[in-house]
Amino acid sequence: MTPPHDLLLLDNADVQALLTHDDTLRCVRHAFEAHSNRSGRTFPLVRESLGGQTVFGIKSGDIAADQALGLKVAGFWPANRALGKDAHQATILLMDPATGRPLGLFDGNHVTSMRTGAAGGIGIQQLARPDSRRLCLFGSGVQARIQLDYALRVCPSLTQVDYVTAQGQPSPVLEELFSPRCSITHAPDADTAVARADIVVTATPSRQPLFSRAAVRPGTHINAVGADTKGKRELPEGLLEQALLVVDDIAQARQLGESQWAPDCALQEIGTLLPDTGWQRPAEAITVFDMTGIALQDLTVAQSLYTLAGAHGRGRRLAWP
């Protein structure tokens, strides 16, 4: 382990070299369990507009039993695209809870993508029918790709993917990435694709419903990824009231997630379904996992990266007096 008087720096290349899909799944599962059994805490969220579509946010928390404390500063800067840079920006600070000293400063972009993909994978493992064969994907960007990646990893029965794009045009990049792993087809009509699907994944920045309520069949599972800010919405009116609605954090989902549009719906946290409770999915239920992303996901992954970097000699260490 890096001594407390050193500050470990991990750039994007270091994070990508160290972080595996399996490690991320393990970390995110632990984060959800710690959050729901209250051995971990999430502190008040900061998410503020800086004008236009630019958003600045801070997510922080701790898990005392793991001696884990830290925060992620992240947001959305759309003007970055014109500069050839990623519009999503994130940086993670891992701290020593005993002294308050910084232990590590990590690029958070890849962590955010991976931990969100892993959360979607856990949602599918716990809430989708195990014999699911067809998935409908909304979006073709970075988060849509990582969601599909994890879905195919955790649900081997998936063989067919229909994807819907905002422009209504096929994505050759998406098809090239995933055609070796599944049969993937562009779907020009959203409702038709949803009606055929066992699993629906929405990973867009939309502020209006992407499909109609009537298109969703009994037994369908939906991972709602895109709504993470007030005003965002991907699911149609009336769906949540008829679904078994699961979230990562109840208060945050009501504030920022799809659940902001259904304030009277009963919510259940995904962490309560992970231990061996004997819970089983009702076969004909429509299930929705409303994903807003919690600080403990970033924190557990950051701790794992800190340990892995020490074991593999990755990153730079700076004296931090």
mmCIF file of C-alpha atoms in Angstrom:
data_model
loop_
_atom_site.group_PDB
_atom_site.id
_atom_site.type_symbol
_atom_site.label_atom_id
_atom_site.label_comp_id
_atom_site.label_asym_id
_atom_site.label_seq_id
_atom_site.Cartn_x
_atom_site.Cartn_y
_atom_site.Cartn_z
ATOM 1 C CA MET A 1 0.000 0.000 0.000
ATOM 2 C CA THR A 2 1.161 3.551 -0.685
ATOM 3 C CA PRO A 3 2.308 5.281 2.537
ATOM 4 C CA PRO A 4 -0.094 7.981 3.770
ATOM 5 C CA HIS A 5 2.383 10.773 2.986
ATOM 6 C CA ASP A 6 2.291 9.904 -0.725
ATOM 7 C CA LEU A 7 -0.479 10.902 -3.103
ATOM 8 C CA LEU A 8 -1.198 8.295 -5.796
ATOM 9 C CA LEU A 9 -2.184 9.650 -9.210
ATOM 10 C CA LEU A 10 -3.953 7.350 -11.679
ATOM 11 C CA ASP A 11 -4.695 8.677 -15.148
ATOM 12 C CA ASN A 12 -7.197 7.170 -17.576
ATOM 13 C CA ALA A 13 -4.645 4.720 -18.999
ATOM 14 C CA ASP A 14 -3.801 3.439 -15.510
ATOM 15 C CA VAL A 15 -7.474 3.024 -14.614
ATOM 16 C CA GLN A 16 -8.222 1.138 -17.819
ATOM 17 C CA ALA A 17 -5.228 -1.138 -17.295
ATOM 18 C CA LEU A 18 -6.205 -2.005 -13.716
ATOM 19 C CA LEU A 19 -10.007 -2.153 -13.702
ATOM 20 C CA THR A 20 -11.678 -5.377 -14.850
ATOM 21 C CA HIS A 21 -15.342 -6.117 -15.397
ATOM 22 C CA ASP A 22 -15.406 -8.746 -12.663
ATOM 23 C CA ASP A 23 -13.710 -6.480 -10.109
ATOM 24 C CA THR A 24 -16.175 -3.712 -10.900
ATOM 25 C CA LEU A 25 -19.167 -6.032 -10.497
ATOM 26 C CA ARG A 26 -17.847 -7.171 -7.124
ATOM 27 C CA CYS A 27 -17.224 -3.607 -5.950
ATOM 28 C CA VAL A 28 -20.624 -2.310 -7.060
ATOM 29 C CA ARG A 29 -22.427 -5.241 -5.448
ATOM 30 C CA HIS A 30 -20.630 -4.464 -2.186
ATOM 31 C CA ALA A 31 -21.543 -0.778 -2.552
ATOM 32 C CA PHE A 32 -25.254 -1.561 -2.979
ATOM 33 C CA GLU A 33 -25.279 -3.916 -0.009
ATOM 34 C CA ALA A 34 -23.416 -1.436 2.212
ATOM 35 C CA HIS A 35 -25.787 1.329 1.208
ATOM 36 C CA SER A 36 -28.942 -0.641 1.923
ATOM 37 C CA ASN A 37 -27.788 -2.134 5.227
ATOM 38 C CA ARG A 38 -26.539 1.339 6.231
ATOM 39 C CA SER A 39 -22.964 0.249 6.887
ATOM 40 C CA GLY A 40 -22.135 2.794 4.193
ATOM 41 C CA ARG A 41 -23.300 6.388 4.005
ATOM 42 C CA THR A 42 -23.929 8.737 1.105
ATOM 43 C CA PHE A 43 -23.612 12.407 1.949
ATOM 44 C CA PRO A 44 -25.830 15.192 0.539
ATOM 45 C CA LEU A 45 -25.595 15.405 -3.224
ATOM 46 C CA VAL A 46 -24.405 18.509 -5.066
ATOM 47 C CA ARG A 47 -25.731 18.853 -8.615
ATOM 48 C CA GLU A 48 -25.945 22.368 -10.017
ATOM 49 C CA SER A 49 -26.387 23.983 -13.401
ATOM 50 C CA LEU A 50 -23.572 26.250 -14.579
ATOM 51 C CA GLY A 51 -25.720 27.659 -17.375
ATOM 52 C CA GLY A 52 -27.041 26.086 -20.540
ATOM 53 C CA GLN A 53 -26.603 22.315 -20.394
ATOM 54 C CA THR A 54 -23.437 22.438 -18.272
ATOM 55 C CA VAL A 55 -23.830 20.587 -14.967
ATOM 56 C CA PHE A 56 -21.455 20.345 -11.977
ATOM 57 C CA GLY A 57 -21.837 17.700 -9.286
ATOM 58 C CA ILE A 58 -20.232 16.141 -6.208
ATOM 59 C CA LYS A 59 -21.039 12.685 -4.822
ATOM 60 C CA SER A 60 -19.387 11.649 -1.562
ATOM 61 C CA GLY A 61 -19.681 9.052 1.180
ATOM 62 C CA ASP A 62 -17.937 6.580 3.458
ATOM 63 C CA ILE A 63 -17.917 2.943 4.543
ATOM 64 C CA ALA A 64 -16.488 2.954 8.064
ATOM 65 C CA ALA A 65 -15.843 -0.799 8.263
ATOM 66 C CA ASP A 66 -13.713 -0.588 5.107
ATOM 67 C CA GLN A 67 -11.936 2.608 6.209
ATOM 68 C CA ALA A 68 -13.197 4.139 2.990
ATOM 69 C CA LEU A 69 -13.859 7.850 2.529
ATOM 70 C CA GLY A 70 -13.947 9.937 -0.599
ATOM 71 C CA LEU A 71 -15.770 11.905 -3.252
ATOM 72 C CA LYS A 72 -16.237 12.238 -6.976
ATOM 73 C CA VAL A 73 -16.404 15.596 -8.707
ATOM 74 C CA ALA A 74 -18.204 15.139 -12.006
ATOM 75 C CA GLY A 75 -20.449 16.810 -14.496
ATOM 76 C CA PHE A 76 -21.336 17.497 -18.090
ATOM 77 C CA TRP A 77 -19.631 20.098 -20.286
ATOM 78 C CA PRO A 78 -21.196 19.828 -23.772
ATOM 79 C CA ALA A 79 -18.875 22.477 -25.255
ATOM 80 C CA ASN A 80 -16.015 19.984 -24.825
ATOM 81 C CA ARG A 81 -17.204 18.141 -27.921
ATOM 82 C CA ALA A 82 -16.170 21.036 -30.146
ATOM 83 C CA LEU A 83 -12.683 20.719 -28.635
ATOM 84 C CA GLY A 84 -12.519 16.994 -29.356
ATOM 85 C CA LYS A 85 -12.861 16.154 -25.667
ATOM 86 C CA ASP A 86 -15.350 14.106 -23.646
ATOM 87 C CA ALA A 87 -18.379 16.086 -22.475
ATOM 88 C CA HIS A 88 -18.542 13.974 -19.302
ATOM 89 C CA GLN A 89 -15.743 14.751 -16.857
ATOM 90 C CA ALA A 90 -15.083 13.064 -13.509
ATOM 91 C CA THR A 91 -12.290 13.006 -10.916
ATOM 92 C CA ILE A 92 -12.215 10.841 -7.775
ATOM 93 C CA LEU A 93 -10.460 11.713 -4.508
ATOM 94 C CA LEU A 94 -9.819 8.862 -2.049
ATOM 95 C CA MET A 95 -9.015 9.940 1.528
ATOM 96 C CA ASP A 96 -7.702 8.454 4.765
ATOM 97 C CA PRO A 97 -10.650 8.654 7.217
ATOM 98 C CA ALA A 98 -8.300 8.560 10.222
ATOM 99 C CA THR A 99 -6.296 11.648 9.248
ATOM 100 C CA GLY A 100 -8.185 13.410 6.448
ATOM 101 C CA ARG A 101 -5.136 13.173 4.189
ATOM 102 C CA PRO A 102 -5.643 12.505 0.463
ATOM 103 C CA LEU A 103 -4.519 9.035 -0.601
ATOM 104 C CA GLY A 104 -5.330 8.995 -4.293
ATOM 105 C CA LEU A 105 -6.512 11.223 -7.110
ATOM 106 C CA PHE A 106 -7.940 9.221 -10.003
ATOM 107 C CA ASP A 107 -9.373 9.927 -13.426
ATOM 108 C CA GLY A 108 -13.059 9.121 -12.933
ATOM 109 C CA ASN A 109 -14.369 8.904 -16.496
ATOM 110 C CA HIS A 110 -13.665 5.205 -17.026
ATOM 111 C CA VAL A 111 -14.651 4.427 -13.434
ATOM 112 C CA THR A 112 -18.020 6.104 -13.974
ATOM 113 C CA SER A 113 -18.669 4.198 -17.198
ATOM 114 C CA MET A 114 -17.661 0.856 -15.722
ATOM 115 C CA ARG A 115 -19.445 1.185 -12.398
ATOM 116 C CA THR A 116 -22.643 2.322 -14.151
ATOM 117 C CA GLY A 117 -22.393 -0.605 -16.562
ATOM 118 C CA ALA A 118 -21.844 -2.972 -13.632
ATOM 119 C CA ALA A 119 -24.898 -1.544 -11.868
ATOM 120 C CA GLY A 120 -26.947 -2.246 -14.988
ATOM 121 C CA GLY A 121 -25.573 -5.774 -15.066
ATOM 122 C CA ILE A 122 -26.612 -6.335 -11.460
ATOM 123 C CA GLY A 123 -30.079 -4.991 -12.261
ATOM 124 C CA ILE A 124 -30.408 -7.544 -15.062
ATOM 125 C CA GLN A 125 -29.088 -10.368 -12.863
ATOM 126 C CA GLN A 126 -31.590 -9.621 -10.107
ATOM 127 C CA LEU A 127 -34.644 -8.377 -11.993
ATOM 128 C CA ALA A 128 -34.743 -9.729 -15.553
ATOM 129 C CA ARG A 129 -36.099 -13.157 -16.443
ATOM 130 C CA PRO A 130 -33.122 -15.548 -16.564
ATOM 131 C CA ASP A 131 -34.228 -16.875 -19.957
ATOM 132 C CA SER A 132 -34.298 -13.412 -21.571
ATOM 133 C CA ARG A 133 -33.255 -13.588 -25.221
ATOM 134 C CA ARG A 134 -33.952 -10.205 -26.781
ATOM 135 C CA LEU A 135 -32.802 -6.757 -25.658
ATOM 136 C CA CYS A 136 -33.862 -3.323 -26.891
ATOM 137 C CA LEU A 137 -31.185 -0.644 -26.440
ATOM 138 C CA PHE A 138 -31.860 3.090 -26.643
ATOM 139 C CA GLY A 139 -28.661 4.988 -27.429
ATOM 140 C CA SER A 140 -25.367 4.165 -29.113
ATOM 141 C CA GLY A 141 -22.844 6.223 -27.141
ATOM 142 C CA VAL A 142 -20.325 5.288 -24.460
ATOM 143 C CA GLN A 143 -22.843 4.435 -21.754
ATOM 144 C CA ALA A 144 -25.140 2.533 -24.114
ATOM 145 C CA ARG A 145 -22.147 0.423 -25.159
ATOM 146 C CA ILE A 146 -21.022 -0.383 -21.620
ATOM 147 C CA GLN A 147 -24.595 -1.250 -20.637
ATOM 148 C CA LEU A 148 -24.861 -3.674 -23.534
ATOM 149 C CA ASP A 149 -21.423 -5.089 -22.757
ATOM 150 C CA TYR A 150 -22.433 -5.952 -19.190
ATOM 151 C CA ALA A 151 -25.863 -7.226 -20.237
ATOM 152 C CA LEU A 152 -24.267 -9.759 -22.578
ATOM 153 C CA ARG A 153 -21.793 -10.785 -19.864
ATOM 154 C CA VAL A 154 -24.349 -11.423 -17.115
ATOM 155 C CA CYS A 155 -27.163 -12.849 -19.276
ATOM 156 C CA PRO A 156 -25.705 -15.473 -21.646
ATOM 157 C CA SER A 157 -29.150 -16.302 -23.066
ATOM 158 C CA LEU A 158 -29.285 -12.895 -24.811
ATOM 159 C CA THR A 159 -28.752 -13.453 -28.530
ATOM 160 C CA GLN A 160 -30.667 -10.630 -30.264
ATOM 161 C CA VAL A 161 -30.248 -6.883 -29.776
ATOM 162 C CA ASP A 162 -32.401 -4.202 -31.408
ATOM 163 C CA TYR A 163 -31.091 -0.665 -30.949
ATOM 164 C CA VAL A 164 -32.803 2.694 -31.405
ATOM 165 C CA THR A 165 -30.914 5.933 -32.133
ATOM 166 C CA ALA A 166 -32.022 9.519 -31.667
ATOM 167 C CA GLN A 167 -31.332 10.354 -35.320
ATOM 168 C CA GLY A 168 -33.097 7.234 -36.556
ATOM 169 C CA GLN A 169 -29.953 6.101 -38.375
ATOM 170 C CA PRO A 170 -27.878 2.920 -37.889
ATOM 171 C CA SER A 171 -24.621 3.066 -35.938
ATOM 172 C CA PRO A 172 -21.886 1.174 -37.822
ATOM 173 C CA VAL A 173 -19.543 1.557 -34.829
ATOM 174 C CA LEU A 174 -22.016 -0.085 -32.431
ATOM 175 C CA GLU A 175 -22.713 -2.909 -34.853
ATOM 176 C CA GLU A 176 -19.026 -3.562 -35.463
ATOM 177 C CA LEU A 177 -18.334 -3.694 -31.727
ATOM 178 C CA PHE A 178 -21.083 -6.161 -30.857
ATOM 179 C CA SER A 179 -21.798 -8.235 -33.963
ATOM 180 C CA PRO A 180 -19.244 -10.884 -32.867
ATOM 181 C CA ARG A 181 -21.215 -11.360 -29.629
ATOM 182 C CA CYS A 182 -24.858 -11.149 -30.709
ATOM 183 C CA SER A 183 -27.183 -10.496 -33.614
ATOM 184 C CA ILE A 184 -27.554 -6.709 -33.533
ATOM 185 C CA THR A 185 -30.021 -4.781 -35.697
ATOM 186 C CA HIS A 186 -31.016 -1.138 -35.993
ATOM 187 C CA ALA A 187 -34.710 -0.650 -35.162
ATOM 188 C CA PRO A 188 -36.429 2.243 -36.926
ATOM 189 C CA ASP A 189 -39.556 2.001 -34.761
ATOM 190 C CA ALA A 190 -39.123 2.263 -30.983
ATOM 191 C CA ASP A 191 -42.461 0.741 -29.944
ATOM 192 C CA THR A 192 -41.976 -2.301 -32.155
ATOM 193 C CA ALA A 193 -38.510 -2.908 -30.684
ATOM 194 C CA VAL A 194 -39.785 -2.550 -27.112
ATOM 195 C CA ALA A 195 -42.727 -4.873 -27.729
ATOM 196 C CA ARG A 196 -40.340 -7.609 -28.919
ATOM 197 C CA ALA A 197 -37.893 -7.218 -26.040
ATOM 198 C CA ASP A 198 -37.437 -9.131 -22.802
ATOM 199 C CA ILE A 199 -35.042 -6.435 -21.541
ATOM 200 C CA VAL A 200 -35.069 -2.723 -22.372
ATOM 201 C CA VAL A 201 -32.085 -0.459 -21.629
ATOM 202 C CA THR A 202 -32.435 3.321 -21.964
ATOM 203 C CA ALA A 203 -29.115 5.185 -21.975
ATOM 204 C CA THR A 204 -29.844 8.611 -23.454
ATOM 205 C CA PRO A 205 -29.939 12.263 -22.305
ATOM 206 C CA SER A 206 -33.643 12.460 -23.196
ATOM 207 C CA ARG A 207 -36.136 14.788 -21.524
ATOM 208 C CA GLN A 208 -39.189 13.110 -23.026
ATOM 209 C CA PRO A 209 -40.443 9.506 -23.195
ATOM 210 C CA LEU A 210 -38.715 7.271 -25.717
ATOM 211 C CA PHE A 211 -41.600 4.831 -26.289
ATOM 212 C CA SER A 212 -45.248 4.304 -25.370
ATOM 213 C CA ARG A 213 -46.612 2.561 -22.301
ATOM 214 C CA ALA A 214 -48.638 0.150 -24.462
ATOM 215 C CA ALA A 215 -45.463 -1.262 -26.035
ATOM 216 C CA VAL A 216 -44.191 -2.783 -22.762
ATOM 217 C CA ARG A 217 -45.235 -6.425 -22.331
ATOM 218 C CA PRO A 218 -45.747 -8.175 -18.973
ATOM 219 C CA GLY A 219 -42.512 -9.772 -17.811
ATOM 220 C CA THR A 220 -40.284 -7.079 -19.329
ATOM 221 C CA HIS A 221 -37.354 -5.686 -17.359
ATOM 222 C CA ILE A 222 -36.147 -2.092 -17.921
ATOM 223 C CA ASN A 223 -32.818 -0.560 -16.905
ATOM 224 C CA ALA A 224 -33.407 3.210 -16.877
ATOM 225 C CA VAL A 225 -29.940 4.765 -17.029
ATOM 226 C CA GLY A 226 -30.275 8.228 -18.528
ATOM 227 C CA ALA A 227 -32.362 10.153 -15.999
ATOM 228 C CA ASP A 228 -29.816 11.502 -13.503
ATOM 229 C CA THR A 229 -30.853 15.165 -13.356
ATOM 230 C CA LYS A 230 -34.064 17.063 -12.679
ATOM 231 C CA GLY A 231 -36.115 17.253 -15.858
ATOM 232 C CA LYS A 232 -34.643 14.206 -17.593
ATOM 233 C CA ARG A 233 -37.065 11.465 -18.586
ATOM 234 C CA GLU A 234 -36.937 8.324 -20.745
ATOM 235 C CA LEU A 235 -39.954 6.253 -19.647
ATOM 236 C CA PRO A 236 -43.608 6.910 -20.542
ATOM 237 C CA GLU A 237 -46.215 8.273 -18.156
ATOM 238 C CA GLY A 238 -48.103 5.567 -16.263
ATOM 239 C CA LEU A 239 -45.422 2.881 -16.564
ATOM 240 C CA LEU A 240 -43.831 3.303 -13.145
ATOM 241 C CA GLU A 241 -47.190 3.103 -11.401
ATOM 242 C CA GLN A 242 -47.716 -0.362 -12.921
ATOM 243 C CA ALA A 243 -44.177 -1.649 -12.379
ATOM 244 C CA LEU A 244 -42.119 -3.161 -9.594
ATOM 245 C CA LEU A 245 -39.815 -0.192 -9.133
ATOM 246 C CA VAL A 246 -36.266 -0.725 -7.804
ATOM 247 C CA VAL A 247 -33.709 2.055 -7.289
ATOM 248 C CA ASP A 248 -30.124 2.439 -6.087
ATOM 249 C CA ASP A 249 -31.005 5.189 -3.575
ATOM 250 C CA ILE A 250 -34.565 6.140 -2.683
ATOM 251 C CA ALA A 251 -34.042 9.832 -1.892
ATOM 252 C CA GLN A 252 -31.795 10.432 -4.897
ATOM 253 C CA ALA A 253 -34.099 8.566 -7.305
ATOM 254 C CA ARG A 254 -37.055 10.702 -6.230
ATOM 255 C CA GLN A 255 -34.984 13.827 -6.777
ATOM 256 C CA LEU A 256 -33.099 13.033 -9.998
ATOM 257 C CA GLY A 257 -34.158 9.716 -11.505
ATOM 258 C CA GLU A 258 -37.209 8.448 -13.375
ATOM 259 C CA SER A 259 -38.901 8.287 -9.980
ATOM 260 C CA GLN A 260 -39.125 12.095 -9.937
ATOM 261 C CA TRP A 261 -42.105 11.646 -12.278
ATOM 262 C CA ALA A 262 -43.942 9.228 -9.976
ATOM 263 C CA PRO A 263 -43.509 10.603 -6.448
ATOM 264 C CA ASP A 264 -46.179 8.351 -4.914
ATOM 265 C CA CYS A 265 -44.761 5.042 -6.169
ATOM 266 C CA ALA A 266 -43.317 2.588 -3.677
ATOM 267 C CA LEU A 267 -39.561 2.147 -4.108
ATOM 268 C CA GLN A 268 -37.241 -0.685 -3.125
ATOM 269 C CA GLU A 269 -33.451 -0.439 -3.075
ATOM 270 C CA ILE A 270 -31.460 -2.918 -5.165
ATOM 271 C CA GLY A 271 -29.176 -3.637 -2.213
ATOM 272 C CA THR A 272 -32.026 -5.266 -0.303
ATOM 273 C CA LEU A 273 -32.393 -7.855 -3.085
ATOM 274 C CA LEU A 274 -28.736 -8.885 -3.237
ATOM 275 C CA PRO A 275 -28.340 -10.931 -0.025
ATOM 276 C CA ASP A 276 -29.878 -14.401 0.053
ATOM 277 C CA THR A 277 -33.370 -13.272 1.047
ATOM 278 C CA GLY A 278 -35.286 -15.772 -1.075
ATOM 279 C CA TRP A 279 -36.809 -12.952 -3.160
ATOM 280 C CA GLN A 280 -38.014 -14.138 -6.547
ATOM 281 C CA ARG A 281 -39.141 -12.132 -9.531
ATOM 282 C CA PRO A 282 -42.891 -12.356 -10.233
ATOM 283 C CA ALA A 283 -42.963 -13.847 -13.725
ATOM 284 C CA GLU A 284 -45.448 -11.402 -15.266
ATOM 285 C CA ALA A 285 -44.236 -8.287 -13.474
ATOM 286 C CA ILE A 286 -42.790 -5.321 -15.312
ATOM 287 C CA THR A 287 -39.613 -4.457 -13.406
ATOM 288 C CA VAL A 288 -37.735 -1.161 -13.593
ATOM 289 C CA PHE A 289 -34.280 -0.425 -12.180
ATOM 290 C CA ASP A 290 -34.039 3.359 -11.846
ATOM 291 C CA MET A 291 -30.279 4.033 -11.808
ATOM 292 C CA THR A 292 -28.989 7.403 -10.607
ATOM 293 C CA GLY A 293 -25.523 6.302 -9.430
ATOM 294 C CA ILE A 294 -24.380 6.529 -5.813
ATOM 295 C CA ALA A 295 -21.096 7.666 -4.292
ATOM 296 C CA LEU A 296 -20.383 4.261 -2.776
ATOM 297 C CA GLN A 297 -20.047 2.758 -6.253
ATOM 298 C CA ASP A 298 -17.190 5.152 -7.017
ATOM 299 C CA LEU A 299 -15.706 4.710 -3.550
ATOM 300 C CA THR A 300 -15.538 0.914 -3.590
ATOM 301 C CA VAL A 301 -14.031 0.919 -7.075
ATOM 302 C CA ALA A 302 -11.505 3.596 -6.057
ATOM 303 C CA GLN A 303 -10.388 1.529 -3.065
ATOM 304 C CA SER A 304 -9.892 -1.482 -5.303
ATOM 305 C CA LEU A 305 -7.853 0.619 -7.761
ATOM 306 C CA TYR A 306 -5.689 1.938 -4.930
ATOM 307 C CA THR A 307 -4.826 -1.611 -3.864
ATOM 308 C CA LEU A 308 -4.307 -2.865 -7.419
ATOM 309 C CA ALA A 309 -2.033 0.056 -8.286
ATOM 310 C CA GLY A 310 0.207 -0.800 -5.356
ATOM 311 C CA ALA A 311 0.332 -4.461 -6.336
ATOM 312 C CA HIS A 312 1.075 -3.766 -10.009
ATOM 313 C CA GLY A 313 3.240 -0.664 -9.700
ATOM 314 C CA ARG A 314 0.880 1.555 -11.700
ATOM 315 C CA GLY A 315 0.427 5.289 -11.355
ATOM 316 C CA ARG A 316 2.630 8.129 -10.100
ATOM 317 C CA ARG A 317 3.312 8.931 -6.470
ATOM 318 C CA LEU A 318 3.870 12.489 -5.315
ATOM 319 C CA ALA A 319 5.160 13.613 -1.911
ATOM 320 C CA TRP A 320 2.247 15.418 -0.276
ATOM 321 C CA PRO A 321 3.527 17.165 2.842
#
